[in-house]
Amino acid sequence: MGGSCYAQNSIPLEDFKNIEEKVIEWRRDIHENPELSNREFNTAKKIAAHLNSLGIETKTGIAKTGVVGILKGDQPGKVVALRADIDALPVKEKNDLPFKSVVETEFLGSKTGVMHACGHDTHTAILMGVAEILSENKDKIRGTVKFIFQPAEEGPPPGEEGGAKLMIKEGVLENPEVDAIFGLHINAATPVGTIKYKPEGMMAAVERFVIKVEGTQAHGSAPWSGIDPIMISAKIIDGFQTIISRNADLTESAAVITVGKISSGVRYNIIPETAEMIGTVRTLDPANKELIIRRMKEMTAGIASAYGGKASIEFQNNTAITFNDPSLTGQMLPTLKSVAGEDNVSLMKATTGGEDFSFYQQNVPGFYFFLGGMPVDGEATRHHTPGFFIDESGMLLGVKAMTQITLDYLNNQ
């Protein structure tokens, strides 16, 4: 397939100017009224109402609160899917904004604020804008566009299914069958007006692990009379870092093992019977992932046994590697450069963050990229924090990029 046919299939600039104000208004409304994973009831209603108003075939209740719109162009062709995530996080906002979130709820037994602290509100508003523009330009669409508004990207609550896995399980990539899928993530460390991308492995596979250590309880004054699960836990944590430094080939791809929580004991002078550790593994290469998980299993059991205890480890796959199909990436790169400008599109390094967009990419070719959200004269803020901030002027580029990628992919068949 050739390069971009941007000039032949472009949308009038006036259409984009008219949509920007709406996109910002939608984003602010969603930001002020955030909802946690699998609980995005009102957000889903807003999305569905908008799609219905555009005459787009709309399906609701997919993967609990997901919304899917299907737009058929005036000419037959392939099927392209565009995905936006719609859930917020259990974070109390500290920004001084007229549309700041003051929503509070209970999460895992604790009171917490709720905030769009990762930019999913912008993703939702951007895709709503793309849907409106494309619905008004059906004559330029050679094929079908499927708009996927996905809940629970941040992970469903314990004991529930959700996110991309459940969307796929419930048939979101079928009827009609999707040929390619595109997505974006606004990034608070990327300057407004720019786009970053990477072919192949862009974001990490994320595994959650739980380790349970068994020892023998004893008085703190006589440690020799028991088996200390806290000491065993410390040795396991220490050992894991040698997997990264001595087993993983870091010249090929990065990898991270982090223990984020350890629970054990009730009193200062009692050696407890058990300990529990919870953590995450991040990998960017399938072979490296297999090696690291195998060594973690061996080390967990081996270290515990060496000190007279027992230990087990269980893994839960949260995301796969966000893998941009090299051919599809190369095909769409001229489009991004046409929309943003040659100098505003750059190659990025892989990141150890995770994204469940990766599960779609395991089923169909996909391309995912970062959209600039950092003010040109401002400072980067951190995602998943109370002070997370996005410059709304960067959202229009997201609308343009997703719109033009769709048209160019379908019309370059």
Tab-separated table of C-alpha atoms in Angstrom:
chain	number	residue	atom	x	y	z
A	1	MET	CA	0.000	0.000	0.000
A	2	GLY	CA	1.189	3.485	-0.803
A	3	GLY	CA	1.496	6.682	1.194
A	4	SER	CA	-1.152	9.036	2.464
A	5	CYS	CA	-3.936	10.284	0.229
A	6	TYR	CA	-4.461	13.119	2.678
A	7	ALA	CA	-5.072	15.831	0.095
A	8	GLN	CA	-7.738	13.875	-1.802
A	9	ASN	CA	-9.677	12.749	1.266
A	10	SER	CA	-9.166	15.625	3.680
A	11	ILE	CA	-11.916	17.181	5.773
A	12	PRO	CA	-12.531	20.943	5.339
A	13	LEU	CA	-10.657	22.930	7.993
A	14	GLU	CA	-13.892	24.679	8.899
A	15	ASP	CA	-15.323	21.370	10.128
A	16	PHE	CA	-12.468	20.992	12.607
A	17	LYS	CA	-12.759	24.587	13.805
A	18	ASN	CA	-16.444	24.038	14.497
A	19	ILE	CA	-15.853	20.824	16.449
A	20	GLU	CA	-13.087	22.046	18.787
A	21	GLU	CA	-15.361	24.001	21.107
A	22	LYS	CA	-17.717	21.040	21.412
A	23	VAL	CA	-14.875	18.617	22.168
A	24	ILE	CA	-13.580	20.847	24.954
A	25	GLU	CA	-17.090	21.214	26.387
A	26	TRP	CA	-17.627	17.422	26.362
A	27	ARG	CA	-14.262	16.862	27.973
A	28	ARG	CA	-14.982	19.314	30.790
A	29	ASP	CA	-18.365	17.753	31.481
A	30	ILE	CA	-16.856	14.261	31.657
A	31	HIS	CA	-13.951	15.509	33.762
A	32	GLU	CA	-16.308	17.100	36.271
A	33	ASN	CA	-18.387	13.923	36.497
A	34	PRO	CA	-15.877	11.032	36.519
A	35	GLU	CA	-16.837	7.401	37.100
A	36	LEU	CA	-14.704	4.426	38.097
A	37	SER	CA	-14.119	1.256	36.069
A	38	ASN	CA	-17.279	-0.760	35.268
A	39	ARG	CA	-19.335	2.032	36.842
A	40	GLU	CA	-19.321	4.508	33.920
A	41	PHE	CA	-23.130	4.563	33.693
A	42	ASN	CA	-23.699	8.287	33.078
A	43	THR	CA	-20.639	8.603	30.856
A	44	ALA	CA	-22.011	5.797	28.678
A	45	LYS	CA	-25.403	7.524	28.470
A	46	LYS	CA	-23.771	10.741	27.240
A	47	ILE	CA	-21.792	8.885	24.601
A	48	ALA	CA	-24.788	6.855	23.391
A	49	ALA	CA	-27.000	9.951	23.208
A	50	HIS	CA	-24.383	11.710	21.097
A	51	LEU	CA	-23.924	8.787	18.685
A	52	ASN	CA	-27.694	8.379	18.329
A	53	SER	CA	-28.060	12.079	17.568
A	54	LEU	CA	-25.642	11.603	14.663
A	55	GLY	CA	-27.672	8.737	13.224
A	56	ILE	CA	-24.940	6.226	14.021
A	57	GLU	CA	-26.044	2.676	14.815
A	58	THR	CA	-25.386	2.401	18.550
A	59	LYS	CA	-25.027	-0.568	20.880
A	60	THR	CA	-24.830	-0.198	24.672
A	61	GLY	CA	-24.150	-2.445	27.645
A	62	ILE	CA	-21.158	-4.130	26.023
A	63	ALA	CA	-18.642	-5.292	28.643
A	64	LYS	CA	-21.015	-3.827	31.252
A	65	THR	CA	-20.909	-0.118	30.338
A	66	GLY	CA	-19.235	-0.046	26.930
A	67	VAL	CA	-20.739	1.753	23.927
A	68	VAL	CA	-20.106	0.881	20.275
A	69	GLY	CA	-21.150	2.920	17.255
A	70	ILE	CA	-21.145	1.630	13.674
A	71	LEU	CA	-20.963	4.086	10.773
A	72	LYS	CA	-21.207	2.770	7.206
A	73	GLY	CA	-19.696	4.885	4.493
A	74	ASP	CA	-21.313	5.555	1.135
A	75	GLN	CA	-18.934	3.071	-0.507
A	76	PRO	CA	-18.157	-0.529	0.512
A	77	GLY	CA	-14.753	-1.448	1.905
A	78	LYS	CA	-12.848	-2.583	4.966
A	79	VAL	CA	-13.751	-2.066	8.604
A	80	VAL	CA	-11.646	0.154	10.859
A	81	ALA	CA	-12.124	0.433	14.636
A	82	LEU	CA	-11.303	3.491	16.738
A	83	ARG	CA	-11.049	3.026	20.484
A	84	ALA	CA	-11.309	5.404	23.465
A	85	ASP	CA	-11.244	4.429	27.148
A	86	ILE	CA	-13.835	6.090	29.393
A	87	ASP	CA	-13.036	5.259	33.046
A	88	ALA	CA	-11.538	7.424	35.797
A	89	LEU	CA	-9.314	6.673	38.795
A	90	PRO	CA	-9.700	6.658	42.606
A	91	VAL	CA	-7.727	9.905	42.972
A	92	LYS	CA	-8.777	13.133	44.724
A	93	GLU	CA	-8.160	16.079	42.411
A	94	LYS	CA	-6.038	18.993	43.627
A	95	ASN	CA	-6.165	21.183	40.516
A	96	ASP	CA	-7.874	24.570	40.813
A	97	LEU	CA	-10.132	24.319	37.756
A	98	PRO	CA	-13.710	25.544	37.252
A	99	PHE	CA	-14.590	21.997	36.163
A	100	LYS	CA	-12.504	20.105	38.737
A	101	SER	CA	-13.894	16.876	40.114
A	102	VAL	CA	-15.315	16.922	43.627
A	103	VAL	CA	-16.825	13.455	43.280
A	104	GLU	CA	-16.240	11.098	46.179
A	105	THR	CA	-16.968	7.405	46.492
A	106	GLU	CA	-15.861	4.235	48.248
A	107	PHE	CA	-13.172	2.118	46.632
A	108	LEU	CA	-12.043	-1.210	48.115
A	109	GLY	CA	-13.475	-0.237	51.485
A	110	SER	CA	-11.946	3.247	51.677
A	111	LYS	CA	-13.379	6.689	50.931
A	112	THR	CA	-11.686	8.344	47.978
A	113	GLY	CA	-12.065	11.057	45.411
A	114	VAL	CA	-12.650	10.203	41.751
A	115	MET	CA	-10.676	11.923	38.995
A	116	HIS	CA	-9.776	11.599	35.341
A	117	ALA	CA	-6.101	11.512	36.288
A	118	CYS	CA	-4.911	9.807	33.111
A	119	GLY	CA	-6.712	11.689	30.345
A	120	HIS	CA	-9.461	9.236	29.460
A	121	ASP	CA	-11.919	12.151	29.486
A	122	THR	CA	-9.963	13.688	26.605
A	123	HIS	CA	-9.873	10.382	24.711
A	124	THR	CA	-13.655	10.077	24.997
A	125	ALA	CA	-14.304	13.658	23.878
A	126	ILE	CA	-11.866	13.332	20.971
A	127	LEU	CA	-13.585	10.197	19.664
A	128	MET	CA	-16.996	11.819	20.056
A	129	GLY	CA	-15.671	14.630	17.864
A	130	VAL	CA	-14.295	12.183	15.282
A	131	ALA	CA	-17.680	10.442	15.177
A	132	GLU	CA	-19.458	13.730	14.468
A	133	ILE	CA	-17.089	14.760	11.684
A	134	LEU	CA	-17.096	11.367	9.966
A	135	SER	CA	-20.887	11.088	10.209
A	136	GLU	CA	-21.085	14.358	8.248
A	137	ASN	CA	-18.637	13.084	5.610
A	138	LYS	CA	-19.972	9.617	4.790
A	139	ASP	CA	-19.351	10.287	1.113
A	140	LYS	CA	-15.603	10.207	1.821
A	141	ILE	CA	-15.742	6.863	3.676
A	142	ARG	CA	-14.970	3.724	1.681
A	143	GLY	CA	-15.936	1.089	4.221
A	144	THR	CA	-17.180	1.027	7.815
A	145	VAL	CA	-16.016	2.762	10.990
A	146	LYS	CA	-16.570	1.166	14.394
A	147	PHE	CA	-16.315	3.521	17.378
A	148	ILE	CA	-15.371	1.624	20.551
A	149	PHE	CA	-15.900	3.450	23.848
A	150	GLN	CA	-14.357	1.023	26.319
A	151	PRO	CA	-14.841	0.879	30.100
A	152	ALA	CA	-12.375	-0.340	32.724
A	153	GLU	CA	-9.057	0.228	30.989
A	154	GLU	CA	-7.596	0.811	34.442
A	155	GLY	CA	-8.767	-2.661	35.411
A	156	PRO	CA	-12.117	-3.941	36.676
A	157	PRO	CA	-12.845	-4.163	40.405
A	158	PRO	CA	-11.701	-7.383	42.124
A	159	GLY	CA	-13.931	-10.314	41.231
A	160	GLU	CA	-15.257	-8.691	38.037
A	161	GLU	CA	-14.411	-8.978	34.366
A	162	GLY	CA	-13.981	-5.879	32.271
A	163	GLY	CA	-11.929	-3.785	29.896
A	164	ALA	CA	-10.671	-4.753	26.455
A	165	LYS	CA	-10.646	-8.466	27.273
A	166	LEU	CA	-14.369	-8.484	27.997
A	167	MET	CA	-15.142	-6.238	25.004
A	168	ILE	CA	-13.386	-8.758	22.758
A	169	LYS	CA	-15.066	-11.700	24.505
A	170	GLU	CA	-18.452	-10.097	23.818
A	171	GLY	CA	-17.682	-9.716	20.119
A	172	VAL	CA	-16.623	-6.092	19.659
A	173	LEU	CA	-14.209	-7.054	16.868
A	174	GLU	CA	-16.917	-8.985	14.994
A	175	ASN	CA	-20.162	-8.186	13.158
A	176	PRO	CA	-18.690	-6.552	11.165
A	177	GLU	CA	-15.226	-8.052	11.474
A	178	VAL	CA	-12.545	-5.420	12.134
A	179	ASP	CA	-9.544	-5.222	9.778
A	180	ALA	CA	-7.465	-2.709	11.765
A	181	ILE	CA	-7.753	-0.725	14.982
A	182	PHE	CA	-6.359	2.664	16.014
A	183	GLY	CA	-6.050	4.398	19.369
A	184	LEU	CA	-4.267	7.270	21.058
A	185	HIS	CA	-3.244	8.326	24.543
A	186	ILE	CA	-2.822	11.957	25.533
A	187	ASN	CA	0.485	12.438	27.314
A	188	ALA	CA	1.222	15.117	29.896
A	189	ALA	CA	4.969	14.974	29.163
A	190	THR	CA	4.628	15.425	25.391
A	191	PRO	CA	4.337	19.033	24.124
A	192	VAL	CA	1.020	20.169	22.662
A	193	GLY	CA	0.947	19.933	18.882
A	194	THR	CA	3.235	16.906	18.689
A	195	ILE	CA	2.778	13.166	18.274
A	196	LYS	CA	5.064	10.329	19.355
A	197	TYR	CA	4.985	6.764	18.063
A	198	LYS	CA	6.955	3.539	18.000
A	199	PRO	CA	6.628	0.493	15.750
A	200	GLU	CA	6.503	-2.942	17.405
A	201	GLY	CA	6.714	-3.011	21.234
A	202	MET	CA	5.616	0.407	22.516
A	203	MET	CA	4.234	-0.296	25.999
A	204	ALA	CA	4.860	-3.162	28.367
A	205	ALA	CA	3.063	-6.357	29.183
A	206	VAL	CA	1.857	-6.029	32.780
A	207	GLU	CA	1.651	-8.948	35.160
A	208	ARG	CA	0.360	-8.655	38.734
A	209	PHE	CA	1.800	-11.203	41.134
A	210	VAL	CA	0.938	-12.339	44.651
A	211	ILE	CA	3.416	-14.244	46.809
A	212	LYS	CA	2.369	-16.091	49.946
A	213	VAL	CA	5.134	-17.078	52.347
A	214	GLU	CA	4.691	-19.640	55.129
A	215	GLY	CA	6.972	-19.771	58.157
A	216	THR	CA	6.649	-20.800	61.816
A	217	GLN	CA	5.531	-18.314	64.445
A	218	ALA	CA	7.892	-17.598	67.329
A	219	HIS	CA	8.735	-15.050	70.018
A	220	GLY	CA	10.741	-12.120	68.697
A	221	SER	CA	13.376	-12.756	71.372
A	222	ALA	CA	14.040	-16.287	70.079
A	223	PRO	CA	14.066	-16.217	66.258
A	224	TRP	CA	15.919	-19.551	66.172
A	225	SER	CA	12.767	-21.250	67.455
A	226	GLY	CA	10.714	-20.330	64.391
A	227	ILE	CA	10.971	-19.656	60.659
A	228	ASP	CA	10.720	-15.956	59.810
A	229	PRO	CA	8.496	-15.253	56.741
A	230	ILE	CA	9.475	-11.558	56.799
A	231	MET	CA	13.144	-12.398	56.407
A	232	ILE	CA	12.300	-14.881	53.654
A	233	SER	CA	10.257	-12.172	51.923
A	234	ALA	CA	13.211	-9.779	52.052
A	235	LYS	CA	15.477	-12.395	50.480
A	236	ILE	CA	12.929	-13.058	47.720
A	237	ILE	CA	12.655	-9.335	46.929
A	238	ASP	CA	16.432	-9.056	46.829
A	239	GLY	CA	16.700	-12.148	44.655
A	240	PHE	CA	14.200	-10.837	42.133
A	241	GLN	CA	16.462	-7.893	41.325
A	242	THR	CA	19.211	-10.309	40.285
A	243	ILE	CA	16.804	-11.681	37.666
A	244	ILE	CA	16.779	-8.217	36.101
A	245	SER	CA	20.519	-7.601	36.533
A	246	ARG	CA	21.806	-11.104	35.766
A	247	ASN	CA	19.222	-13.059	33.724
A	248	ALA	CA	17.273	-10.609	31.527
A	249	ASP	CA	18.980	-9.363	28.376
A	250	LEU	CA	18.433	-5.644	28.895
A	251	THR	CA	20.208	-4.798	25.643
A	252	GLU	CA	17.192	-6.279	23.852
A	253	SER	CA	14.389	-4.741	25.930
A	254	ALA	CA	13.711	-3.204	29.321
A	255	ALA	CA	12.100	-5.108	32.200
A	256	VAL	CA	10.991	-4.227	35.713
A	257	ILE	CA	10.048	-6.228	38.820
A	258	THR	CA	8.487	-4.180	41.612
A	259	VAL	CA	7.042	-5.308	44.929
A	260	GLY	CA	4.530	-2.629	45.868
A	261	LYS	CA	2.954	-4.100	48.974
A	262	ILE	CA	4.048	-6.430	51.778
A	263	SER	CA	1.822	-7.477	54.662
A	264	SER	CA	2.857	-9.489	57.708
A	265	GLY	CA	2.711	-9.587	61.479
A	266	VAL	CA	0.606	-8.024	64.226
A	267	ARG	CA	3.088	-7.097	66.987
A	268	TYR	CA	6.671	-5.880	67.319
A	269	ASN	CA	7.902	-8.880	69.326
A	270	ILE	CA	6.206	-11.716	67.464
A	271	ILE	CA	7.692	-13.411	64.428
A	272	PRO	CA	4.554	-14.089	62.344
A	273	GLU	CA	3.531	-17.272	60.637
A	274	THR	CA	2.839	-15.835	57.176
A	275	ALA	CA	3.633	-12.921	54.880
A	276	GLU	CA	2.116	-11.731	51.627
A	277	MET	CA	3.682	-9.659	48.856
A	278	ILE	CA	1.982	-8.060	45.867
A	279	GLY	CA	3.799	-6.556	42.920
A	280	THR	CA	4.108	-6.096	39.187
A	281	VAL	CA	6.310	-7.315	36.338
A	282	ARG	CA	6.748	-5.187	33.205
A	283	THR	CA	8.255	-6.643	30.019
A	284	LEU	CA	8.549	-5.553	26.384
A	285	ASP	CA	9.591	-8.840	24.802
A	286	PRO	CA	7.651	-12.150	24.908
A	287	ALA	CA	10.761	-14.307	25.338
A	288	ASN	CA	12.068	-12.059	28.118
A	289	LYS	CA	8.693	-12.205	29.840
A	290	GLU	CA	8.714	-16.014	29.754
A	291	LEU	CA	12.250	-16.128	31.179
A	292	ILE	CA	11.525	-13.670	33.995
A	293	ILE	CA	8.334	-15.380	35.112
A	294	ARG	CA	10.035	-18.797	35.084
A	295	ARG	CA	12.924	-17.481	37.191
A	296	MET	CA	10.552	-15.763	39.633
A	297	LYS	CA	8.728	-19.039	40.199
A	298	GLU	CA	11.995	-20.919	40.713
A	299	MET	CA	13.423	-18.272	43.018
A	300	THR	CA	10.282	-17.908	45.144
A	301	ALA	CA	10.117	-21.610	45.952
A	302	GLY	CA	13.901	-22.082	46.163
A	303	ILE	CA	14.649	-19.204	48.523
A	304	ALA	CA	11.793	-20.099	50.858
A	305	SER	CA	12.930	-23.717	50.961
A	306	ALA	CA	16.536	-22.707	51.658
A	307	TYR	CA	15.398	-20.931	54.829
A	308	GLY	CA	13.063	-23.703	55.946
A	309	GLY	CA	9.782	-22.133	54.778
A	310	LYS	CA	7.386	-22.453	51.892
A	311	ALA	CA	6.243	-19.914	49.318
A	312	SER	CA	3.950	-19.820	46.296
A	313	ILE	CA	3.535	-17.215	43.573
A	314	GLU	CA	0.543	-16.553	41.308
A	315	PHE	CA	0.412	-14.280	38.262
A	316	GLN	CA	-2.451	-12.326	36.750
A	317	ASN	CA	-2.030	-10.918	33.242
A	318	ASN	CA	-3.287	-7.313	33.190
A	319	THR	CA	-2.091	-6.296	29.718
A	320	ALA	CA	-0.119	-7.742	26.842
A	321	ILE	CA	2.655	-5.890	25.013
A	322	THR	CA	1.206	-2.904	23.147
A	323	PHE	CA	2.588	-4.000	19.787
A	324	ASN	CA	2.217	-1.655	16.837
A	325	ASP	CA	2.026	-3.627	13.609
A	326	PRO	CA	5.133	-2.464	11.667
A	327	SER	CA	3.413	-2.482	8.264
A	328	LEU	CA	0.353	-0.596	9.534
A	329	THR	CA	2.561	1.896	11.387
A	330	GLY	CA	4.584	2.574	8.264
A	331	GLN	CA	1.417	2.954	6.214
A	332	MET	CA	-0.119	5.542	8.558
A	333	LEU	CA	3.013	7.530	9.401
A	334	PRO	CA	2.700	9.815	6.333
A	335	THR	CA	-0.833	10.648	7.471
A	336	LEU	CA	0.324	11.704	10.938
A	337	LYS	CA	3.046	13.862	9.404
A	338	SER	CA	0.563	15.441	6.997
A	339	VAL	CA	-1.776	16.327	9.867
A	340	ALA	CA	0.741	17.430	12.507
A	341	GLY	CA	3.657	18.542	10.363
A	342	GLU	CA	6.843	16.630	9.564
A	343	ASP	CA	8.799	18.076	12.504
A	344	ASN	CA	6.019	17.411	15.017
A	345	VAL	CA	5.965	13.618	14.673
A	346	SER	CA	8.826	11.755	16.311
A	347	LEU	CA	9.947	8.274	17.247
A	348	MET	CA	9.765	7.499	20.973
A	349	LYS	CA	11.417	4.967	23.241
A	350	ALA	CA	9.331	2.146	24.661
A	351	THR	CA	7.683	2.755	28.020
A	352	THR	CA	7.089	0.295	30.852
A	353	GLY	CA	3.564	1.611	31.356
A	354	GLY	CA	0.790	-0.769	30.297
A	355	GLU	CA	-2.319	-0.422	28.133
A	356	ASP	CA	-5.088	-2.964	27.519
A	357	PHE	CA	-5.398	-1.730	23.929
A	358	SER	CA	-2.774	-4.454	23.534
A	359	PHE	CA	-5.462	-7.158	23.654
A	360	TYR	CA	-7.110	-5.782	20.510
A	361	GLN	CA	-3.689	-5.872	18.831
A	362	GLN	CA	-3.417	-9.575	19.595
A	363	ASN	CA	-6.458	-10.124	17.377
A	364	VAL	CA	-6.127	-7.525	14.592
A	365	PRO	CA	-3.339	-5.227	13.356
A	366	GLY	CA	-3.295	-2.084	15.478
A	367	PHE	CA	-1.538	1.258	15.755
A	368	TYR	CA	-1.393	3.283	18.973
A	369	PHE	CA	0.318	6.643	19.454
A	370	PHE	CA	0.876	9.397	22.034
A	371	LEU	CA	-0.737	12.811	21.638
A	372	GLY	CA	0.860	15.904	23.175
A	373	GLY	CA	-0.942	17.395	26.173
A	374	MET	CA	1.808	19.386	27.898
A	375	PRO	CA	1.617	23.199	27.582
A	376	VAL	CA	4.451	24.483	25.397
A	377	ASP	CA	5.509	26.957	28.104
A	378	GLY	CA	4.493	24.758	31.034
A	379	GLU	CA	5.731	21.760	32.971
A	380	ALA	CA	4.961	18.086	32.608
A	381	THR	CA	2.692	16.563	35.237
A	382	ARG	CA	2.537	12.921	36.241
A	383	HIS	CA	-0.283	10.611	35.213
A	384	HIS	CA	-2.340	8.983	38.006
A	385	THR	CA	-1.668	11.873	40.414
A	386	PRO	CA	-3.933	14.560	41.981
A	387	GLY	CA	-2.194	17.312	39.997
A	388	PHE	CA	-2.461	15.667	36.560
A	389	PHE	CA	-3.143	18.395	33.990
A	390	ILE	CA	-3.789	18.440	30.254
A	391	ASP	CA	-3.672	21.450	27.929
A	392	GLU	CA	-6.978	21.227	26.044
A	393	SER	CA	-5.541	22.965	22.992
A	394	GLY	CA	-3.844	19.683	22.116
A	395	MET	CA	-7.104	17.799	21.688
A	396	LEU	CA	-7.937	19.135	18.221
A	397	LEU	CA	-4.830	17.489	16.774
A	398	GLY	CA	-6.131	14.204	18.173
A	399	VAL	CA	-9.447	14.691	16.359
A	400	LYS	CA	-7.659	15.518	13.108
A	401	ALA	CA	-5.241	12.599	13.393
A	402	MET	CA	-7.867	9.950	14.167
A	403	THR	CA	-10.193	11.286	11.463
A	404	GLN	CA	-7.550	11.367	8.762
A	405	ILE	CA	-6.023	8.013	9.716
A	406	THR	CA	-9.478	6.476	9.301
A	407	LEU	CA	-10.061	7.993	5.873
A	408	ASP	CA	-6.582	7.247	4.588
A	409	TYR	CA	-6.636	3.650	5.775
A	410	LEU	CA	-10.035	2.933	4.208
A	411	ASN	CA	-9.315	4.782	0.970
A	412	ASN	CA	-5.838	3.309	0.470
A	413	GLN	CA	-7.194	-0.200	-0.009
